[in-house]
PDB file of C-alpha atoms and ligand atoms in Angstrom:
ATOM      1  CA  MET A 505       0.000   0.000   0.000  1.00 57.00           C
ATOM      2  CA  GLU A 506       1.170   3.518  -0.782  1.00 71.00           C
ATOM      3  CA  LYS A 507       2.327   5.404   2.255  1.00 70.00           C
ATOM      4  CA  LYS A 508       0.460   8.544   3.140  1.00 80.00           C
ATOM      5  CA  VAL A 509       2.378  11.573   1.949  1.00 89.00           C
ATOM      6  CA  LEU A 510       3.287  12.738   5.465  1.00 84.00           C
ATOM      7  CA  GLU A 511       4.567   9.255   6.302  1.00 82.00           C
ATOM      8  CA  LYS A 512       7.201   9.663   3.596  1.00 89.00           C
ATOM      9  CA  LEU A 513       9.003  12.241   5.701  1.00 92.00           C
ATOM     10  CA  VAL A 514      11.957  10.759   7.581  1.00 93.00           C
ATOM     11  CA  TYR A 515      11.968  11.010  11.362  1.00 95.00           C
ATOM     12  CA  GLY A 516      14.604  10.102  13.896  1.00 97.00           C
ATOM     13  CA  LEU A 517      14.008   9.085  17.495  1.00 98.00           C
ATOM     14  CA  PHE A 518      15.279  10.810  20.580  1.00 98.00           C
ATOM     15  CA  VAL A 519      15.048  10.665  24.341  1.00 98.00           C
ATOM     16  CA  LEU A 520      14.252  14.222  25.382  1.00 98.00           C
ATOM     17  CA  THR A 521      15.261  14.911  28.986  1.00 98.00           C
ATOM     18  CA  ALA A 522      14.711  17.805  31.379  1.00 98.00           C
ATOM     19  CA  ARG A 523      15.219  18.564  35.062  1.00 98.00           C
ATOM     20  CA  MET A 524      13.127  20.727  37.378  1.00 98.00           C
ATOM     21  CA  ASP A 525      13.106  21.008  41.189  1.00 97.00           C
ATOM     22  CA  ASP A 526      15.685  18.186  41.416  1.00 97.00           C
ATOM     23  CA  TYR A 527      13.388  15.877  39.413  1.00 98.00           C
ATOM     24  CA  ASP A 528      14.702  14.126  36.306  1.00 98.00           C
ATOM     25  CA  ASN A 529      12.268  13.237  33.572  1.00 98.00           C
ATOM     26  CA  GLY A 530      12.241  12.389  29.894  1.00 98.00           C
ATOM     27  CA  CYS A 531      10.106  11.303  26.968  1.00 97.00           C
ATOM     28  CA  ILE A 532      10.512   9.999  23.429  1.00 97.00           C
ATOM     29  CA  ILE A 533      10.199  12.406  20.519  1.00 97.00           C
ATOM     30  CA  ASN A 534      10.617  11.874  16.789  1.00 95.00           C
ATOM     31  CA  THR A 535      11.267  15.435  15.720  1.00 96.00           C
ATOM     32  CA  ALA A 536      14.643  17.100  16.239  1.00 98.00           C
ATOM     33  CA  GLN A 537      16.569  18.852  13.492  1.00 97.00           C
ATOM     34  CA  GLN A 538      19.446  21.226  13.164  1.00 97.00           C
ATOM     35  CA  VAL A 539      17.917  24.213  11.387  1.00 97.00           C
ATOM     36  CA  ALA A 540      20.721  26.801  11.422  1.00 97.00           C
ATOM     37  CA  PHE A 541      24.395  27.147  12.165  1.00 95.00           C
ATOM     38  CA  ASN A 542      26.815  29.751  13.484  1.00 95.00           C
ATOM     39  CA  PRO A 543      25.441  29.574  16.089  1.00 94.00           C
ATOM     40  CA  ASP A 544      24.066  26.025  15.868  1.00 96.00           C
ATOM     41  CA  ILE A 545      20.285  25.996  16.347  1.00 98.00           C
ATOM     42  CA  ILE A 546      18.022  22.957  16.633  1.00 98.00           C
ATOM     43  CA  CYS A 547      14.240  22.659  16.598  1.00 98.00           C
ATOM     44  CA  ILE A 548      12.274  20.066  18.526  1.00 98.00           C
ATOM     45  CA  ALA A 549       8.529  19.455  18.629  1.00 98.00           C
ATOM     46  CA  VAL A 550       7.100  18.205  21.921  1.00 97.00           C
ATOM     47  CA  ASN A 551       3.580  16.980  22.642  1.00 95.00           C
ATOM     48  CA  LYS A 552       1.877  19.338  25.092  1.00 95.00           C
ATOM     49  CA  SER A 553       0.463  16.455  27.101  1.00 92.00           C
ATOM     50  CA  SER A 554       3.912  15.334  28.231  1.00 94.00           C
ATOM     51  CA  TYR A 555       5.312  16.448  31.575  1.00 97.00           C
ATOM     52  CA  THR A 556       8.748  16.873  29.977  1.00 98.00           C
ATOM     53  CA  HIS A 557       7.104  19.532  27.796  1.00 98.00           C
ATOM     54  CA  ASP A 558       5.970  21.497  30.861  1.00 98.00           C
ATOM     55  CA  MET A 559       9.411  21.183  32.447  1.00 98.00           C
ATOM     56  CA  ILE A 560      11.132  22.589  29.341  1.00 98.00           C
ATOM     57  CA  LEU A 561       8.622  25.418  29.120  1.00 98.00           C
ATOM     58  CA  ALA A 562       9.432  26.299  32.753  1.00 98.00           C
ATOM     59  CA  THR A 563      13.216  25.820  32.704  1.00 98.00           C
ATOM     60  CA  GLY A 564      14.192  26.645  29.112  1.00 98.00           C
ATOM     61  CA  THR A 565      16.778  23.879  28.909  1.00 98.00           C
ATOM     62  CA  PHE A 566      16.819  20.265  27.717  1.00 98.00           C
ATOM     63  CA  ASN A 567      19.000  17.467  26.408  1.00 98.00           C
ATOM     64  CA  ILE A 568      18.318  15.141  23.537  1.00 98.00           C
ATOM     65  CA  SER A 569      19.935  11.706  23.289  1.00 98.00           C
ATOM     66  CA  VAL A 570      19.928  10.307  19.756  1.00 98.00           C
ATOM     67  CA  ILE A 571      18.485   6.773  19.790  1.00 98.00           C
ATOM     68  CA  SER A 572      20.560   4.234  17.850  1.00 98.00           C
ATOM     69  CA  GLU A 573      19.619   1.009  16.077  1.00 98.00           C
ATOM     70  CA  GLN A 574      20.960  -0.866  19.127  1.00 98.00           C
ATOM     71  CA  ALA A 575      18.214   0.457  21.405  1.00 98.00           C
ATOM     72  CA  ASP A 576      16.009  -2.030  23.246  1.00 96.00           C
ATOM     73  CA  PHE A 577      12.230  -1.881  23.204  1.00 96.00           C
ATOM     74  CA  ALA A 578      12.535  -1.434  26.998  1.00 96.00           C
ATOM     75  CA  LEU A 579      13.962   2.061  26.454  1.00 97.00           C
ATOM     76  CA  PHE A 580      10.777   3.020  24.600  1.00 96.00           C
ATOM     77  CA  GLN A 581       8.587   1.436  27.263  1.00 95.00           C
ATOM     78  CA  ARG A 582      10.425   3.276  30.039  1.00 97.00           C
ATOM     79  CA  PHE A 583      10.420   6.728  28.465  1.00 97.00           C
ATOM     80  CA  GLY A 584       7.477   6.469  26.100  1.00 94.00           C
ATOM     81  CA  TYR A 585       4.695   4.478  27.745  1.00 90.00           C
ATOM     82  CA  GLN A 586       4.375   6.044  31.163  1.00 88.00           C
ATOM     83  CA  THR A 587       4.066   9.607  32.376  1.00 91.00           C
ATOM     84  CA  GLY A 588       6.645  11.390  34.506  1.00 94.00           C
ATOM     85  CA  ARG A 589       3.744  12.914  36.430  1.00 94.00           C
ATOM     86  CA  GLU A 590       3.104   9.522  38.005  1.00 94.00           C
ATOM     87  CA  ALA A 591       6.237   7.428  37.557  1.00 95.00           C
ATOM     88  CA  ASP A 592       9.889   8.272  38.144  1.00 97.00           C
ATOM     89  CA  LYS A 593      11.278   7.090  34.804  1.00 97.00           C
ATOM     90  CA  PHE A 594      14.823   7.041  36.161  1.00 98.00           C
ATOM     91  CA  ASN A 595      13.902   4.749  39.038  1.00 97.00           C
ATOM     92  CA  GLY A 596      16.107   1.651  38.747  1.00 96.00           C
ATOM     93  CA  PHE A 597      17.668   2.939  35.518  1.00 98.00           C
ATOM     94  CA  THR A 598      21.445   3.305  35.410  1.00 98.00           C
ATOM     95  CA  ALA A 599      22.306   4.040  31.760  1.00 98.00           C
ATOM     96  CA  TRP A 600      22.612   7.796  32.057  1.00 98.00           C
ATOM     97  CA  LYS A 601      25.062  10.613  32.855  1.00 98.00           C
ATOM     98  CA  ARG A 602      24.696  14.354  33.434  1.00 98.00           C
ATOM     99  CA  SER A 603      25.871  17.080  31.087  1.00 98.00           C
ATOM    100  CA  ASP A 604      27.161  20.456  32.335  1.00 98.00           C
ATOM    101  CA  ASN A 605      23.613  21.880  32.503  1.00 98.00           C
ATOM    102  CA  GLY A 606      22.763  19.263  35.169  1.00 98.00           C
ATOM    103  CA  ILE A 607      20.307  17.401  32.914  1.00 98.00           C
ATOM    104  CA  THR A 608      20.595  13.671  32.249  1.00 98.00           C
ATOM    105  CA  TYR A 609      21.347  12.046  28.928  1.00 98.00           C
ATOM    106  CA  ILE A 610      21.046   8.388  28.013  1.00 98.00           C
ATOM    107  CA  THR A 611      24.177   6.299  27.484  1.00 98.00           C
ATOM    108  CA  GLN A 612      22.777   2.987  26.215  1.00 98.00           C
ATOM    109  CA  GLY A 613      20.981   2.496  22.905  1.00 98.00           C
ATOM    110  CA  THR A 614      22.030   6.006  21.922  1.00 98.00           C
ATOM    111  CA  ASN A 615      24.889   7.376  19.841  1.00 98.00           C
ATOM    112  CA  ALA A 616      25.139  11.069  20.774  1.00 98.00           C
ATOM    113  CA  TYR A 617      23.675  13.753  22.997  1.00 98.00           C
ATOM    114  CA  ILE A 618      23.035  17.473  22.706  1.00 98.00           C
ATOM    115  CA  SER A 619      22.369  20.050  25.420  1.00 98.00           C
ATOM    116  CA  ALA A 620      20.388  23.065  24.325  1.00 98.00           C
ATOM    117  CA  LYS A 621      18.916  26.298  25.645  1.00 98.00           C
ATOM    118  CA  VAL A 622      15.549  27.500  24.361  1.00 98.00           C
ATOM    119  CA  ILE A 623      15.659  30.830  22.519  1.00 98.00           C
ATOM    120  CA  HIS A 624      12.170  30.849  21.028  1.00 98.00           C
ATOM    121  CA  TYR A 625       9.054  28.717  20.926  1.00 98.00           C
ATOM    122  CA  VAL A 626       5.816  28.493  18.975  1.00 98.00           C
ATOM    123  CA  SER A 627       2.648  26.929  20.327  1.00 98.00           C
ATOM    124  CA  THR A 628       0.424  24.808  18.072  1.00 97.00           C
ATOM    125  CA  ASN A 629      -2.740  22.908  18.923  1.00 97.00           C
ATOM    126  CA  THR A 630      -0.927  19.711  19.894  1.00 94.00           C
ATOM    127  CA  HIS A 631       2.781  20.512  20.163  1.00 96.00           C
ATOM    128  CA  THR A 632       5.143  23.257  21.190  1.00 98.00           C
ATOM    129  CA  ILE A 633       8.009  23.797  18.769  1.00 98.00           C
ATOM    130  CA  PHE A 634      11.115  24.853  20.644  1.00 98.00           C
ATOM    131  CA  MET A 635      14.002  26.543  18.868  1.00 98.00           C
ATOM    132  CA  ALA A 636      17.173  26.156  20.903  1.00 98.00           C
ATOM    133  CA  ARG A 637      20.840  26.994  20.846  1.00 98.00           C
ATOM    134  CA  ILE A 638      23.242  24.065  21.195  1.00 97.00           C
ATOM    135  CA  GLU A 639      25.457  24.460  24.262  1.00 97.00           C
ATOM    136  CA  GLU A 640      27.142  21.075  24.507  1.00 97.00           C
ATOM    137  CA  GLU A 641      27.325  17.942  22.414  1.00 97.00           C
ATOM    138  CA  GLY A 642      29.022  14.576  22.692  1.00 98.00           C
ATOM    139  CA  HIS A 643      29.464  11.199  21.021  1.00 98.00           C
ATOM    140  CA  ILE A 644      28.269   8.059  22.784  1.00 98.00           C
ATOM    141  CA  SER A 645      28.706   5.300  20.182  1.00 98.00           C
ATOM    142  CA  GLY A 646      29.332   4.730  16.480  1.00 98.00           C
ATOM    143  CA  GLU A 647      26.030   2.900  15.926  1.00 98.00           C
ATOM    144  CA  PRO A 648      23.705   4.295  13.237  1.00 98.00           C
ATOM    145  CA  SER A 649      20.804   6.460  14.373  1.00 98.00           C
ATOM    146  CA  ALA A 650      17.427   4.743  14.454  1.00 98.00           C
ATOM    147  CA  THR A 651      14.764   6.165  12.176  1.00 96.00           C
ATOM    148  CA  TYR A 652      11.083   5.944  13.056  1.00 93.00           C
ATOM    149  CA  ASP A 653      10.703   3.359  10.245  1.00 92.00           C
ATOM    150  CA  PHE A 654      13.510   1.242  11.726  1.00 96.00           C
ATOM    151  CA  TYR A 655      11.757   1.326  15.088  1.00 96.00           C
ATOM    152  CA  GLN A 656       8.464   0.218  13.504  1.00 92.00           C
ATOM    153  CA  GLN A 657      10.119  -2.689  11.692  1.00 94.00           C
ATOM    154  CA  LYS A 658      12.934  -3.844  13.992  1.00 96.00           C
ATOM    155  CA  ILE A 659      12.567  -2.575  17.555  1.00 96.00           C
ATOM    156  CA  LYS A 660       8.923  -2.548  18.607  1.00 94.00           C
ATOM    157  CA  GLN A 661       7.590  -5.828  19.948  1.00 93.00           C
ATOM    158  CA  PRO A 662       3.839  -6.289  19.551  1.00 92.00           C
ATOM    159  CA  VAL A 663       2.390  -8.749  22.056  1.00 90.00           C
ATOM    160  CA  GLU A 664      -0.271 -11.320  21.364  1.00 88.00           C
ATOM    161  CA  VAL A 665      -3.574 -10.138  22.751  1.00 86.00           C
ATOM    162  CA  GLN A 666      -5.362 -12.716  24.912  1.00 82.00           C
ATOM    163  CA  PRO A 667      -9.150 -12.515  24.861  1.00 77.00           C
ATOM    164  CA  LYS A 668     -11.042 -13.413  28.023  1.00 77.00           C
ATOM    165  CA  THR A 669     -11.616 -17.140  28.459  1.00 79.00           C
ATOM    166  CA  GLU A 670     -15.343 -16.585  28.963  1.00 78.00           C
ATOM    167  CA  PRO A 671     -16.154 -13.666  26.688  1.00 74.00           C
ATOM    168  CA  GLU A 672     -19.310 -11.618  27.319  1.00 82.00           C
ATOM    169  CA  GLY A 673     -19.513 -10.472  23.716  1.00 85.00           C
ATOM    170  CA  LYS A 674     -18.205  -6.969  24.299  1.00 89.00           C
ATOM    171  CA  ILE A 675     -16.048  -5.688  21.438  1.00 92.00           C
ATOM    172  CA  VAL A 676     -12.878  -3.809  22.358  1.00 93.00           C
ATOM    173  CA  TRP A 677      -9.662  -2.906  20.554  1.00 95.00           C
ATOM    174  CA  VAL A 678      -6.411  -3.647  22.343  1.00 95.00           C
ATOM    175  CA  CYS A 679      -3.092  -1.927  21.589  1.00 95.00           C
ATOM    176  CA  LYS A 680      -0.601  -4.707  20.837  1.00 95.00           C
ATOM    177  CA  ILE A 681       2.273  -2.494  21.941  1.00 94.00           C
ATOM    178  CA  CYS A 682       1.198  -1.239  25.368  1.00 92.00           C
ATOM    179  CA  GLY A 683      -2.095  -3.009  26.143  1.00 91.00           C
ATOM    180  CA  TYR A 684      -4.313   0.083  26.132  1.00 92.00           C
ATOM    181  CA  VAL A 685      -7.970  -0.861  25.617  1.00 93.00           C
ATOM    182  CA  TYR A 686     -10.304   1.152  23.386  1.00 95.00           C
ATOM    183  CA  GLU A 687     -13.969   0.382  23.973  1.00 92.00           C
ATOM    184  CA  GLY A 688     -16.130   0.508  20.876  1.00 91.00           C
ATOM    185  CA  GLU A 689     -17.275  -1.511  17.890  1.00 91.00           C
ATOM    186  CA  GLU A 690     -15.112   0.351  15.381  1.00 95.00           C
ATOM    187  CA  LEU A 691     -11.696   1.883  15.885  1.00 96.00           C
ATOM    188  CA  PRO A 692     -11.332   5.144  13.932  1.00 95.00           C
ATOM    189  CA  GLU A 693      -8.785   4.758  11.105  1.00 93.00           C
ATOM    190  CA  ASP A 694      -6.736   7.717  12.308  1.00 91.00           C
ATOM    191  CA  PHE A 695      -6.782   6.589  15.936  1.00 95.00           C
ATOM    192  CA  VAL A 696      -3.513   6.998  17.826  1.00 92.00           C
ATOM    193  CA  CYS A 697      -2.923   5.171  21.118  1.00 93.00           C
ATOM    194  CA  PRO A 698      -3.017   7.790  23.897  1.00 89.00           C
ATOM    195  CA  ILE A 699      -0.413   5.880  25.905  1.00 89.00           C
ATOM    196  CA  CYS A 700       2.259   4.751  23.432  1.00 91.00           C
ATOM    197  CA  LYS A 701       1.253   6.831  20.369  1.00 89.00           C
ATOM    198  CA  HIS A 702       1.142   3.822  18.019  1.00 92.00           C
ATOM    199  CA  PRO A 703      -1.405   3.938  15.160  1.00 92.00           C
ATOM    200  CA  ALA A 704      -4.654   2.028  14.612  1.00 95.00           C
ATOM    201  CA  ALA A 705      -2.724  -0.645  12.676  1.00 94.00           C
ATOM    202  CA  ASP A 706      -1.194  -1.782  15.969  1.00 95.00           C
ATOM    203  CA  PHE A 707      -4.602  -2.520  17.521  1.00 96.00           C
ATOM    204  CA  GLU A 708      -6.354  -5.876  17.528  1.00 95.00           C
ATOM    205  CA  LYS A 709     -10.097  -6.379  17.711  1.00 94.00           C
ATOM    206  CA  VAL A 710     -10.983  -8.571  20.695  1.00 92.00           C
ATOM    207  CA  ILE A 711     -14.332  -9.899  21.895  1.00 88.00           C
ATOM    208  CA  ASN A 712     -14.305  -9.735  25.675  1.00 81.00           C
TER     209      ASN A 712
HETATM  210 FE1  LIG B 249      -0.452   1.684  22.975  1.00 74.53          FE
END
């Protein structure tokens, strides 16, 4: 099947980290680009529902760690499928260091990190686009960067959905990536999982 036009754009994957009131947090984003040089400027787009977004808006600083093809699915589960408002994503996690700005960056399943300071931002309906000046950068490994397509094909691990043993005939749609349950006969074609952000194609119809 032909890809939708917007799906032909190439996206990378990044762990976006921030720190506020001695609390470390992070999320996964797929949009980070260098957009100017001398001085070096990057742009990132961050979903407004994420707590990392609010922390960056308040502090004006962040790090991005570039996810490599060696990354485990567990990295995505840790930083992508839970919210820093409820869970400490760094709890029990040791693969990180701090850059000079005091913010963490990820040292496993990544190949580089960048520290940046926000100089401008634009608010859209769903995302804030932050323009930021690069203040520090470093290499972590020589592994190739993971694209969003690579993640979809090689990293994500859909699970088999188990229907109830004694179904009551109720139709639901279960996300094969994170287990989120959508109640309803039909799943909208453009549905995106509110937890892990995977598309309708990653849902399975189950009779419960
Ligand atoms: Fe999901």
